[in-house]
Short mmCIF file of C-alpha atoms in Angstrom, two decimals:
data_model
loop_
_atom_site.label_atom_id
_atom_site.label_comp_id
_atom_site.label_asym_id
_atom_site.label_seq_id
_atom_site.Cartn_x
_atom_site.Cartn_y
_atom_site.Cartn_z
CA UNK R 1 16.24 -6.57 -16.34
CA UNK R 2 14.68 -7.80 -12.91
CA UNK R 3 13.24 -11.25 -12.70
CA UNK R 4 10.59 -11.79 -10.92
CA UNK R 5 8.90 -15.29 -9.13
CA UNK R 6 6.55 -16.64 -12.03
CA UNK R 7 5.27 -20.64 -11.44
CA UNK R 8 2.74 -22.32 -13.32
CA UNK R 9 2.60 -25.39 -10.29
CA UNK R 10 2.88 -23.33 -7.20
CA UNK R 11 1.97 -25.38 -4.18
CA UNK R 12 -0.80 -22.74 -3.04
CA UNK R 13 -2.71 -23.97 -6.49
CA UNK R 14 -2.77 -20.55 -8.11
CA UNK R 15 -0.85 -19.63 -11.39
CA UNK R 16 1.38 -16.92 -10.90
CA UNK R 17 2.40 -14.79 -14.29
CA UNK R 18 3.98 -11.47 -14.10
CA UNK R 19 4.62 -10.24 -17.96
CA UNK R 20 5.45 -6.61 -17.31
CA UNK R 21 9.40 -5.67 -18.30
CA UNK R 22 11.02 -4.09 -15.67
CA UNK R 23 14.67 -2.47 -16.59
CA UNK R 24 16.21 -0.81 -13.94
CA UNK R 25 20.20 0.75 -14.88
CA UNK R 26 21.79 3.83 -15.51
CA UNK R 27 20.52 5.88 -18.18
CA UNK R 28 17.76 3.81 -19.02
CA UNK R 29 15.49 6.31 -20.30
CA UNK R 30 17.49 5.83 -23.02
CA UNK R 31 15.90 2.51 -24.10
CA UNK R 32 12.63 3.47 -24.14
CA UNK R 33 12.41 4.34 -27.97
CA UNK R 34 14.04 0.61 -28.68
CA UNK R 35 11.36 -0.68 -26.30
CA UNK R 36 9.08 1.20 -27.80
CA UNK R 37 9.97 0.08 -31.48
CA UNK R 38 10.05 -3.92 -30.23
CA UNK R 39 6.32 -2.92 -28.99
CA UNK R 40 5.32 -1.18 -32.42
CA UNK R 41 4.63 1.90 -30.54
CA UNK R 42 4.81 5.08 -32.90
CA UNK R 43 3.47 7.66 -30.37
CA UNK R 44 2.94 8.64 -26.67
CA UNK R 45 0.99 10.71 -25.03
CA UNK R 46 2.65 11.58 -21.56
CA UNK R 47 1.48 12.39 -18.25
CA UNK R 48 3.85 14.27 -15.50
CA UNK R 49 3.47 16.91 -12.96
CA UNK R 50 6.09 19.88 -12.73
CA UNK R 51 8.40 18.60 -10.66
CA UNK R 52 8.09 15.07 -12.47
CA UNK R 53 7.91 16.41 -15.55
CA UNK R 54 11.67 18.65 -14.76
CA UNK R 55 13.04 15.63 -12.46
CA UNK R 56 12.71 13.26 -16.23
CA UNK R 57 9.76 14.43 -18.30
CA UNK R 58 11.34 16.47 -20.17
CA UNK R 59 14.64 14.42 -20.89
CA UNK R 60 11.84 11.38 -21.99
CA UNK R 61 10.37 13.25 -24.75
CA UNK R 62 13.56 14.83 -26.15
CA UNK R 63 14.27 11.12 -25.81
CA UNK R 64 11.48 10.14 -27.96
CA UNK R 65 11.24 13.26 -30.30
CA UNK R 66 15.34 12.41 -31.39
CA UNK R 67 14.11 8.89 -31.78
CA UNK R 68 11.31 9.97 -34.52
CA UNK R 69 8.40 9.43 -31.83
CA UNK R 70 5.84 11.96 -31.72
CA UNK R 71 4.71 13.08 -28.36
CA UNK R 72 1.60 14.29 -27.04
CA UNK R 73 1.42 15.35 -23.30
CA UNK R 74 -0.55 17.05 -20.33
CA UNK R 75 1.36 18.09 -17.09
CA UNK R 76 -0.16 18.97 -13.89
CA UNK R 77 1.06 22.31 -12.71
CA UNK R 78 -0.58 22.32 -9.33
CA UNK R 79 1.82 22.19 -6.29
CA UNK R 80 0.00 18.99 -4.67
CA UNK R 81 -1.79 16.80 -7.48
CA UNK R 82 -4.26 15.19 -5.83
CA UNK R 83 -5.38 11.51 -6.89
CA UNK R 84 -9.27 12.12 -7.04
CA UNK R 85 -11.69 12.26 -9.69
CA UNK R 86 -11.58 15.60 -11.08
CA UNK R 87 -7.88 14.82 -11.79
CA UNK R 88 -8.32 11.50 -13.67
CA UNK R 89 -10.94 13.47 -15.40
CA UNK R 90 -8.51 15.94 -16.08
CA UNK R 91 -6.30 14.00 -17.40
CA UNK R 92 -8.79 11.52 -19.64
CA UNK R 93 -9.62 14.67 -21.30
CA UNK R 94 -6.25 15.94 -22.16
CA UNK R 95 -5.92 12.30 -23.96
CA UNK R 96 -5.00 11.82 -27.04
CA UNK R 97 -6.58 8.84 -29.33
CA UNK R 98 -3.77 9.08 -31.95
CA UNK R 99 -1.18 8.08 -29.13
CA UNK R 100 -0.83 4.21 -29.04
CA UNK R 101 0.93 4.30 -25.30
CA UNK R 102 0.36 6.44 -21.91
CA UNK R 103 3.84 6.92 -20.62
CA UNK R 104 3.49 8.48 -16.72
CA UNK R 105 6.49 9.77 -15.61
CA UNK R 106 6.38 10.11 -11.80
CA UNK R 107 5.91 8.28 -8.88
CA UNK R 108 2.37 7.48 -6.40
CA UNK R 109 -0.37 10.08 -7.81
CA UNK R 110 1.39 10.18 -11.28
CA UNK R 111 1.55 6.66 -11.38
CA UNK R 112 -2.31 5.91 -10.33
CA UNK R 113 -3.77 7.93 -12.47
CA UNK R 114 -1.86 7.35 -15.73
CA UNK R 115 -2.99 4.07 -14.90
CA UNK R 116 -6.76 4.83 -15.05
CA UNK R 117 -5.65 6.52 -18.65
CA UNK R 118 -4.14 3.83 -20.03
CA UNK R 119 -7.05 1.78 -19.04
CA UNK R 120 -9.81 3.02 -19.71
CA UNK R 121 -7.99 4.08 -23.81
CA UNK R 122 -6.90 0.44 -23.94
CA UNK R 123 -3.83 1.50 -24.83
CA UNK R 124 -0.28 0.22 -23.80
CA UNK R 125 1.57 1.47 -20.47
CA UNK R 126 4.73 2.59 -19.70
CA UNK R 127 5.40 4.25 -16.09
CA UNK R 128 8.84 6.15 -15.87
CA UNK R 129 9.72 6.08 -11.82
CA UNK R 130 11.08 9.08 -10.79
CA UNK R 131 11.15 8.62 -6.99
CA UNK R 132 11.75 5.24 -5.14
CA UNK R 133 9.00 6.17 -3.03
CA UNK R 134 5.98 3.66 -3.11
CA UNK R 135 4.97 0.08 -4.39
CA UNK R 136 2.53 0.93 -6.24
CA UNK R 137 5.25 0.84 -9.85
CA UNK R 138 3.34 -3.03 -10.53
CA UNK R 139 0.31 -3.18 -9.19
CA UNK R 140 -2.92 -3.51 -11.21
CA UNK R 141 -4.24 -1.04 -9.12
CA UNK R 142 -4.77 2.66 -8.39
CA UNK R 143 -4.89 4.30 -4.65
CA UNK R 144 -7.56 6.88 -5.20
CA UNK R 145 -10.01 9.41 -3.45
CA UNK R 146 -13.35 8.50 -4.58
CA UNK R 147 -16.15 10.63 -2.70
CA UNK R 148 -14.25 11.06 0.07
CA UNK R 149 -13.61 7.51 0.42
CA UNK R 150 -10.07 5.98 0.31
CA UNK R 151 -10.20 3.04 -2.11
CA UNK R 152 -8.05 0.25 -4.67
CA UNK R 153 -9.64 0.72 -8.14
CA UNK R 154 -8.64 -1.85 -10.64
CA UNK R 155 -6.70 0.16 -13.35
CA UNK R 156 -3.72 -1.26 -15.33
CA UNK R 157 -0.27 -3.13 -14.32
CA UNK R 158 2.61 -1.81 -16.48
CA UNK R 159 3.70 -3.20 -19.56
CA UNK R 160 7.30 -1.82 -19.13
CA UNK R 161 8.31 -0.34 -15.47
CA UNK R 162 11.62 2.12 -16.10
CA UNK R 163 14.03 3.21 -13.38
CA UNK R 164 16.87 4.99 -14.29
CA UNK R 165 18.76 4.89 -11.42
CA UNK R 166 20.40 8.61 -12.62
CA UNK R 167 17.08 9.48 -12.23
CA UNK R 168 16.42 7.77 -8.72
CA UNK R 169 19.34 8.71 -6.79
CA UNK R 170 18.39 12.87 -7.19
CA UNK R 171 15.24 11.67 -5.79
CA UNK R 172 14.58 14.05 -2.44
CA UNK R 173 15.46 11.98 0.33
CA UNK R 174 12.10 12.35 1.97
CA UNK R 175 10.40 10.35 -1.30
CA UNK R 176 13.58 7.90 -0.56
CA UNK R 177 12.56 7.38 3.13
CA UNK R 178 9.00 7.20 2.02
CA UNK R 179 9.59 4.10 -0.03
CA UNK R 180 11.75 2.56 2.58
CA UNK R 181 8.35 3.20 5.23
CA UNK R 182 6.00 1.28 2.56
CA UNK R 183 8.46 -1.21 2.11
CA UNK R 184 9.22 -1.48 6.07
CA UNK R 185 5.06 -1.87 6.30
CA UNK R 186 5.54 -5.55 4.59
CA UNK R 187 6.57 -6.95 7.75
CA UNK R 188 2.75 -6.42 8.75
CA UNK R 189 1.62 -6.94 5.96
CA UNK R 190 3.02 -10.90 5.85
CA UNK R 191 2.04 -11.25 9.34
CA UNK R 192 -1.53 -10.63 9.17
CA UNK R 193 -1.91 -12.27 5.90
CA UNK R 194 -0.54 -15.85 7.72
CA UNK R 195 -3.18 -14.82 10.86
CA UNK R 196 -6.13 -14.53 8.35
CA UNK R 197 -5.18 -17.15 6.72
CA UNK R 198 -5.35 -19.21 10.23
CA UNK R 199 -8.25 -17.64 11.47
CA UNK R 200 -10.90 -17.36 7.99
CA UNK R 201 -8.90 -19.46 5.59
CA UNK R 202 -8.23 -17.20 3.92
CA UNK R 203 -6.14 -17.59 0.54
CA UNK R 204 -2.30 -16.95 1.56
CA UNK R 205 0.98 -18.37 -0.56
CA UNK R 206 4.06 -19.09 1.15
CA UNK R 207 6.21 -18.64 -2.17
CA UNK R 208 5.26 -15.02 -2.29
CA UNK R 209 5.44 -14.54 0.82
CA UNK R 210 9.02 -14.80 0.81
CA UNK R 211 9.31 -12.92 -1.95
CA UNK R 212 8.12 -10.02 -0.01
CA UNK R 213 10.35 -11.11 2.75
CA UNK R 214 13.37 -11.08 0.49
CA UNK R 215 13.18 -8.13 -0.93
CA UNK R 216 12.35 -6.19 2.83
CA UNK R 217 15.61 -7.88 4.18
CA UNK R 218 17.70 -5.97 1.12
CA UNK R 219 16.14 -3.31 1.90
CA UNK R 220 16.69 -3.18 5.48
CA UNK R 221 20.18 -4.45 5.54
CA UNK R 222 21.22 -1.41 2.56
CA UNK R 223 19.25 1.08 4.59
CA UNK R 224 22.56 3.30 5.46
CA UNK R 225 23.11 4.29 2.16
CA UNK R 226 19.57 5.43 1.63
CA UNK R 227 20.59 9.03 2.77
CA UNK R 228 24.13 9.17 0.97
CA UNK R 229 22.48 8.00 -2.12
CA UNK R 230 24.16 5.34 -2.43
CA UNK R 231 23.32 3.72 -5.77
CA UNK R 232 22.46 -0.12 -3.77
CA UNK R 233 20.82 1.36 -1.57
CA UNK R 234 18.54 3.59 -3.62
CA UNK R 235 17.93 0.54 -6.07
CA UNK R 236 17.24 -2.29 -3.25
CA UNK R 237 14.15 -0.02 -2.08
CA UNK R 238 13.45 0.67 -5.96
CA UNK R 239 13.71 -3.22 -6.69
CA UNK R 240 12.03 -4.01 -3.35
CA UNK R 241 8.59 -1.87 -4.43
CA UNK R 242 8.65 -3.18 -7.97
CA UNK R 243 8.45 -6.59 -6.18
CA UNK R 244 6.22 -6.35 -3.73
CA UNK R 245 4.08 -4.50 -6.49
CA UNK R 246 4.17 -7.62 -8.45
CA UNK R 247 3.69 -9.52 -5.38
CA UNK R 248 0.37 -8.38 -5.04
CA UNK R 249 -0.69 -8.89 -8.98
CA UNK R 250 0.65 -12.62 -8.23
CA UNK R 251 -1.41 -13.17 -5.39
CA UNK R 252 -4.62 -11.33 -7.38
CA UNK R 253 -4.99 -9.25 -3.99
CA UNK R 254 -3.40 -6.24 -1.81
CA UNK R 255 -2.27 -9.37 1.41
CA UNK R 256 1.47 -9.18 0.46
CA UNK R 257 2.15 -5.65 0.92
CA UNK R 258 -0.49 -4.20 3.09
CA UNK R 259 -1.97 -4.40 6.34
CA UNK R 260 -3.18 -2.42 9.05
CA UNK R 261 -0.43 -0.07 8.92
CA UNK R 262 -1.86 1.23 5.56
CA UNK R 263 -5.31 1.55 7.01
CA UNK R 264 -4.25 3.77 9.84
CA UNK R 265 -2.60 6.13 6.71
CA UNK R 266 -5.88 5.59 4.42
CA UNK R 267 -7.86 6.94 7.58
CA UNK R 268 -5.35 9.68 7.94
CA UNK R 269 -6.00 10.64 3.88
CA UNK R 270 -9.53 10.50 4.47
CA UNK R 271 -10.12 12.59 6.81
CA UNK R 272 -7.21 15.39 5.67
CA UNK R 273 -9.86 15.08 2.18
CA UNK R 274 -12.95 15.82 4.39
CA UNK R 275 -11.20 18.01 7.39
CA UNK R 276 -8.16 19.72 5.75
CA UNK R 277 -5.83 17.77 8.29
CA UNK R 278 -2.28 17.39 7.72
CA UNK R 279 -1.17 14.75 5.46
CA UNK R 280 2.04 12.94 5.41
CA UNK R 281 4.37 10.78 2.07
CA UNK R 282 1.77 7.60 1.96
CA UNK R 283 5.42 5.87 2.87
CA UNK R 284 6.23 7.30 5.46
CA UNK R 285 2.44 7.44 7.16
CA UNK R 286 2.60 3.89 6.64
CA UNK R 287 6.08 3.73 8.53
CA UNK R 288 4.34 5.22 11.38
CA UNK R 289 1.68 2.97 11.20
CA UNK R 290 3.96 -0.05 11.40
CA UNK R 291 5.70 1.30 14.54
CA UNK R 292 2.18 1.66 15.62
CA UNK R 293 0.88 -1.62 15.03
CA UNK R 294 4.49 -3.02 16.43
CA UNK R 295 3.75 -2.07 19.40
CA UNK R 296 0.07 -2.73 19.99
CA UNK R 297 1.28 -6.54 18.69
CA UNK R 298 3.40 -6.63 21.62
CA UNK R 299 0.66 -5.94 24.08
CA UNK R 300 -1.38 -9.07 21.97
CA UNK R 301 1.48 -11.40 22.71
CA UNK R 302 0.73 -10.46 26.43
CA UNK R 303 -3.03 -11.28 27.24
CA UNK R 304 -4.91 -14.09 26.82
CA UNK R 305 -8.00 -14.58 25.37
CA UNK R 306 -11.17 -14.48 27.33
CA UNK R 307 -14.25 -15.96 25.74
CA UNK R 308 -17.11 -14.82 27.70
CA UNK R 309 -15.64 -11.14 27.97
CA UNK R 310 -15.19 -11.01 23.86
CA UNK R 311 -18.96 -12.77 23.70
CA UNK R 312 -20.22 -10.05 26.33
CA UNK R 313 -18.43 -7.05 24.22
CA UNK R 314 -19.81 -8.17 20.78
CA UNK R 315 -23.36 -8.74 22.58
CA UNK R 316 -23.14 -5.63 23.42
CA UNK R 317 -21.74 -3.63 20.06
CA UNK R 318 -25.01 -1.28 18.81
CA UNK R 319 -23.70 -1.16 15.38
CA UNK R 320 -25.93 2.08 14.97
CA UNK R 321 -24.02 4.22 17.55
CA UNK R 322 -20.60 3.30 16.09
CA UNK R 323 -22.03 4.53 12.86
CA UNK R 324 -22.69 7.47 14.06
CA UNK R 325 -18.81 7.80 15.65
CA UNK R 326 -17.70 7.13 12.04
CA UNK R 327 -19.44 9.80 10.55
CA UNK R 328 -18.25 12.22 13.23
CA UNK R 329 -14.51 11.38 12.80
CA UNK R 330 -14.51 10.90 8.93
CA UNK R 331 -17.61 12.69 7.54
CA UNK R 332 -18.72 11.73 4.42
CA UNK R 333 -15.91 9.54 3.70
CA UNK R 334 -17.79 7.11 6.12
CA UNK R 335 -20.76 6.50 4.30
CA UNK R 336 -19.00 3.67 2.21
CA UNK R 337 -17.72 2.00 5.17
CA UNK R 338 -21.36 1.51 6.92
CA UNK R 339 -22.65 0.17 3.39
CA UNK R 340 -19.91 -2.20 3.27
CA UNK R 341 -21.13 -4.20 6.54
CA UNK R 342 -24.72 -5.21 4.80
CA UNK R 343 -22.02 -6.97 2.47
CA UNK R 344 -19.65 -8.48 4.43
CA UNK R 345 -21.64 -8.81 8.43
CA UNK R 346 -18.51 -8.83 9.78
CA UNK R 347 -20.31 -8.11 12.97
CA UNK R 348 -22.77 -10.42 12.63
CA UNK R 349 -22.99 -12.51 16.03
CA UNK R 350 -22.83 -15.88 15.02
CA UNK R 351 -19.51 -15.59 12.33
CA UNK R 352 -18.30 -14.08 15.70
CA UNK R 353 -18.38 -17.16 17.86
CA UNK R 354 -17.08 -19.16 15.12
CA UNK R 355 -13.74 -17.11 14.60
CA UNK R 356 -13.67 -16.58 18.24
CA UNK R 357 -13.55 -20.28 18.61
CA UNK R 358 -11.09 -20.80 15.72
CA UNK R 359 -8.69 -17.87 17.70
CA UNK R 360 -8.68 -19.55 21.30
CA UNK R 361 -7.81 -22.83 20.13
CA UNK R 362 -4.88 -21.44 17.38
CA UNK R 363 -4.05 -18.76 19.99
CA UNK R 364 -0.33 -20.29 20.62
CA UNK R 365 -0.21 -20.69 16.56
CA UNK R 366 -1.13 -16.46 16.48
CA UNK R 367 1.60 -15.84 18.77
CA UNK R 368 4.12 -17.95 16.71
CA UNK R 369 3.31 -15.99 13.65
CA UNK R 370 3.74 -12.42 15.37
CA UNK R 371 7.20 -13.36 16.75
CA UNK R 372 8.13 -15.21 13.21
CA UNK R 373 7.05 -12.18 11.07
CA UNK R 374 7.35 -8.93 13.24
CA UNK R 375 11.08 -7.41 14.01
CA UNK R 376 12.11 -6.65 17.76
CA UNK R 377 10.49 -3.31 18.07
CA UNK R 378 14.18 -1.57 19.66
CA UNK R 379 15.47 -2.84 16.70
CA UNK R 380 12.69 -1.33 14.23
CA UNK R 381 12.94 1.93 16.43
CA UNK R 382 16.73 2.29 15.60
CA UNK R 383 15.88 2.60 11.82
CA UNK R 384 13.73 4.39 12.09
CA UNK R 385 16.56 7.02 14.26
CA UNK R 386 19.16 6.13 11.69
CA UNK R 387 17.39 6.81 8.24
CA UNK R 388 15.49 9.72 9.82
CA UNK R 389 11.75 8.20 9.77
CA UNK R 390 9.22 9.70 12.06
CA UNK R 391 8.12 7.31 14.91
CA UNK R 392 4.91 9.22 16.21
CA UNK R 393 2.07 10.75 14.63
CA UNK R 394 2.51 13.99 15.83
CA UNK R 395 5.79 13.98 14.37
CA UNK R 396 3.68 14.59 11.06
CA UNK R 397 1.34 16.70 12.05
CA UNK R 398 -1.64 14.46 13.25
CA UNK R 399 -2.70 14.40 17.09
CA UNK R 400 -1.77 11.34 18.87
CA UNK R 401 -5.21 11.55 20.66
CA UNK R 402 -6.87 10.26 17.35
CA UNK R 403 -5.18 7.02 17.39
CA UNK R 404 -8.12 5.30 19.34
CA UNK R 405 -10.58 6.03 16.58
CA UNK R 406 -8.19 5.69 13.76
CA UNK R 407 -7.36 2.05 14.78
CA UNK R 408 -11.04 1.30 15.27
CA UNK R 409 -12.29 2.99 12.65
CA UNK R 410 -9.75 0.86 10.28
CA UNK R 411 -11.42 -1.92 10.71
CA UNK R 412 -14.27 -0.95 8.65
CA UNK R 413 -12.07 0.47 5.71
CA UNK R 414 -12.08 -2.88 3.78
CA UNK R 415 -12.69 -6.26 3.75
CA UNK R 416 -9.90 -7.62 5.29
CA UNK R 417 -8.89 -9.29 8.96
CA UNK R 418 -6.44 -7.04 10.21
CA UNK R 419 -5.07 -6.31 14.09
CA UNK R 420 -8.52 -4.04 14.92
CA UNK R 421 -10.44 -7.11 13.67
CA UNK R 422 -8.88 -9.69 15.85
CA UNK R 423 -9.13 -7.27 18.92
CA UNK R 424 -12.74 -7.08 18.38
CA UNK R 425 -13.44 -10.57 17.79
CA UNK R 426 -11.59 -10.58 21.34
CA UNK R 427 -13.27 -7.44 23.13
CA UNK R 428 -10.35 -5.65 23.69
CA UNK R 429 -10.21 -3.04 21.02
CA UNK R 430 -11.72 -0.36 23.33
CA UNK R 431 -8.72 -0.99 25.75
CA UNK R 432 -5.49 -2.28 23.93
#
């Protein structure tokens, strides 16, 4: 059993309760039908893909069936499942009411979707990992293509999270380095939560923060076993996602384990939805993204900030004709992301002066954060050599001549401060 950080006092004033069961040991598909029996749970309905369903599907409902459990189930047999509507739909309609649990067995896509089932059935959840490969094991959440737009729908958190680690370590070691890339992405993720936090007051707790922080150094400091399967290491990055996954239903928001670095891949989904681009392991995009938004950190550590030049940019920002660039680089997919500024006004002049006034006079404070949170970027680049993690986008496939409008277009993707925010409240983000 893994215990995770619950406090009824914590000194950021929120209650933090995380109730789902999380077993993680060898062979522990085997105690699903006692978990099962605890929960008065008589029969499942299961959701895999092929590979999912070969990698541990199958062994969970011969599991089940020996056990007296009736199964139901409906496995994707396309080669890529993608996590869109007509696949939830898909899968809502293969449901069946009699079945008092969903049980997904899988990892991201799997994962997300079973979620939506479970959710929309009211019905119990149970998510068998198969693949130490994302955070998302925890979360209340579901990563999802919804017309063309990337977003976070509320879905379910898991009653009981299973990883057998038999089942984890014959993981392929690409979905391995993936989950190491999402769980390298926290040290962003922490970082930009403490400058929002500085800069719009926004909510941010310290105990979860280190947490997250916690769980990334395990990570990090197993990280040469990841590719000999090496049982620690392949359960540190399992443990680690779990966490952070939690981390984020303990906070009641996404802050602990993403950041910009998980924009740059939600822009690179979007527009491989709209433009049939390459698409990389969420993981590992978001791996590249961190080495991306390492670096550009370095170059804010280096300037200073000049208040007439960031008042003279944002006078001079036509909100129309970046519009227009958005729809050009992400099609329809951008439609959702102009709508979302008569919301928020993010650009609106006047919040503009009073952030840029909170960000000269805390500037020293920014800077203390970035070198507290973000690793020495040699040092990050020397993972990334040893486990095998790409450090450029065109190492998956993506032209590093987009990176301009894929860190300015990530600004718009959500509502929340993140490094192409701050360099536009500054006037730099056509430059850095």
């Amino acid at each position: 059993m893994l215990d995770i950080f619950n406090s009824s006092n914590c000194p950021c004033g929120k209650e933090h309760i995380f109730t789902s069961k999380v077993i993680i040991e060898k062979g522990a598909i085997n105690n699903i039908p006692s978990i099962m029996e605890e929960m008065g749970l008589k029969s499942a309905f299961i959701i895999a893909d092929k590979n999912t369903y070969s990698a541990a599907g199958e062994k969970v409902i011969e599991t089940l069936e020996k056990s007296g459990i009736k199964t139901q189930n409906y496995i994707f047999m396309e080669d890529i499942v993608e996590p869109d509507e007509s696949n939830v739909g898909l899968a809502v309609m293969n449901f069946k009411p009699q079945c008092d649990v969903v049980i997904g067995v899988g990892s991201g896509v799997i994962n997300d979707i079973s979620k939506i089932v479970a959710n929309v059935s009211g019905k119990k959840y149970i998510i068998v990992g198969t693949a130490p490969s994302m955070d998302g094991y925890a979360s209340a959440t579901s990563s999802m293509t919804m017309e063309g737009l990337k977003i976070s729908l509320n879905s379910k958190c898991a009653d009981v999270i299973v990883g057998d680690i038999d089942v984890l370590c014959n993981a392929p070691i690409k979905m391995m380095i993936s989950g190491l890339g999402d769980m390298l992405a926290k040290y962003v993720s922490i970082c930009e939560w403490r400058i929002s936090n500085l800069i719009n007051g926004e909510y941010y707790c310290e105990e979860i923060a280190s947490l997250v922080r916690g769980s990334l150094k395990k990570c990090v400091d197993n990280a040469d076993g990841l590719l000999k399967r090496d049982e620690n290491a392949v359960k540190a990055v399992f443990e680690g996602l779990i966490i952070c996954g939690a981390a984020m239903k303990l906070a009641g928001l996404s802050r602990p384990a993403s950041g910009i670095e998980h924009y740059l891949s939600h822009i690179w989904d979007m527009r491989g939805a709209e433009f049939g681009t390459p698409v990389e392991f969420h993981g590992i995009q978001c791996a590249v993204g961190t080495l991306i938004a390492v670096k550009l950190y370095e170059k804010i550590k280096k300037i200073t900030p000049d208040r007439q030049k960031a008042l003279n940019y944002v006078n001079n920002f036509n909100f129309s004709e970046w519009s227009a660039e958005l729809r050009g680089f992400l099609g329809k997919g951008a439609e959702s992301m102009i709508a979302l500024e008569e919301k928020e006004q993010k650009y609106n002049i006047e919040s503009h002066k009073k952030r840029l006034d909170i960000i000269i006079e805390k500037w020293d404070e920014i800077l203390k954060i970035i070198e507290e949170e973000l690793p020495v970027l040699s040092d990050l680049e020397k993972l990334f050599d040893k486990v095998g993690l790409p450090k450029t986008m065109e190492e998956i496939g993506i032209d590093d001549k987009l990176l301009p409008m894929t860190f300015k277009s990530a600004k718009d993707i959500r509502d929340k401060y993140v490094l192409p925010r701050l360099c536009w409240d500054l006037g730099i983000i056509d430059e850095i």
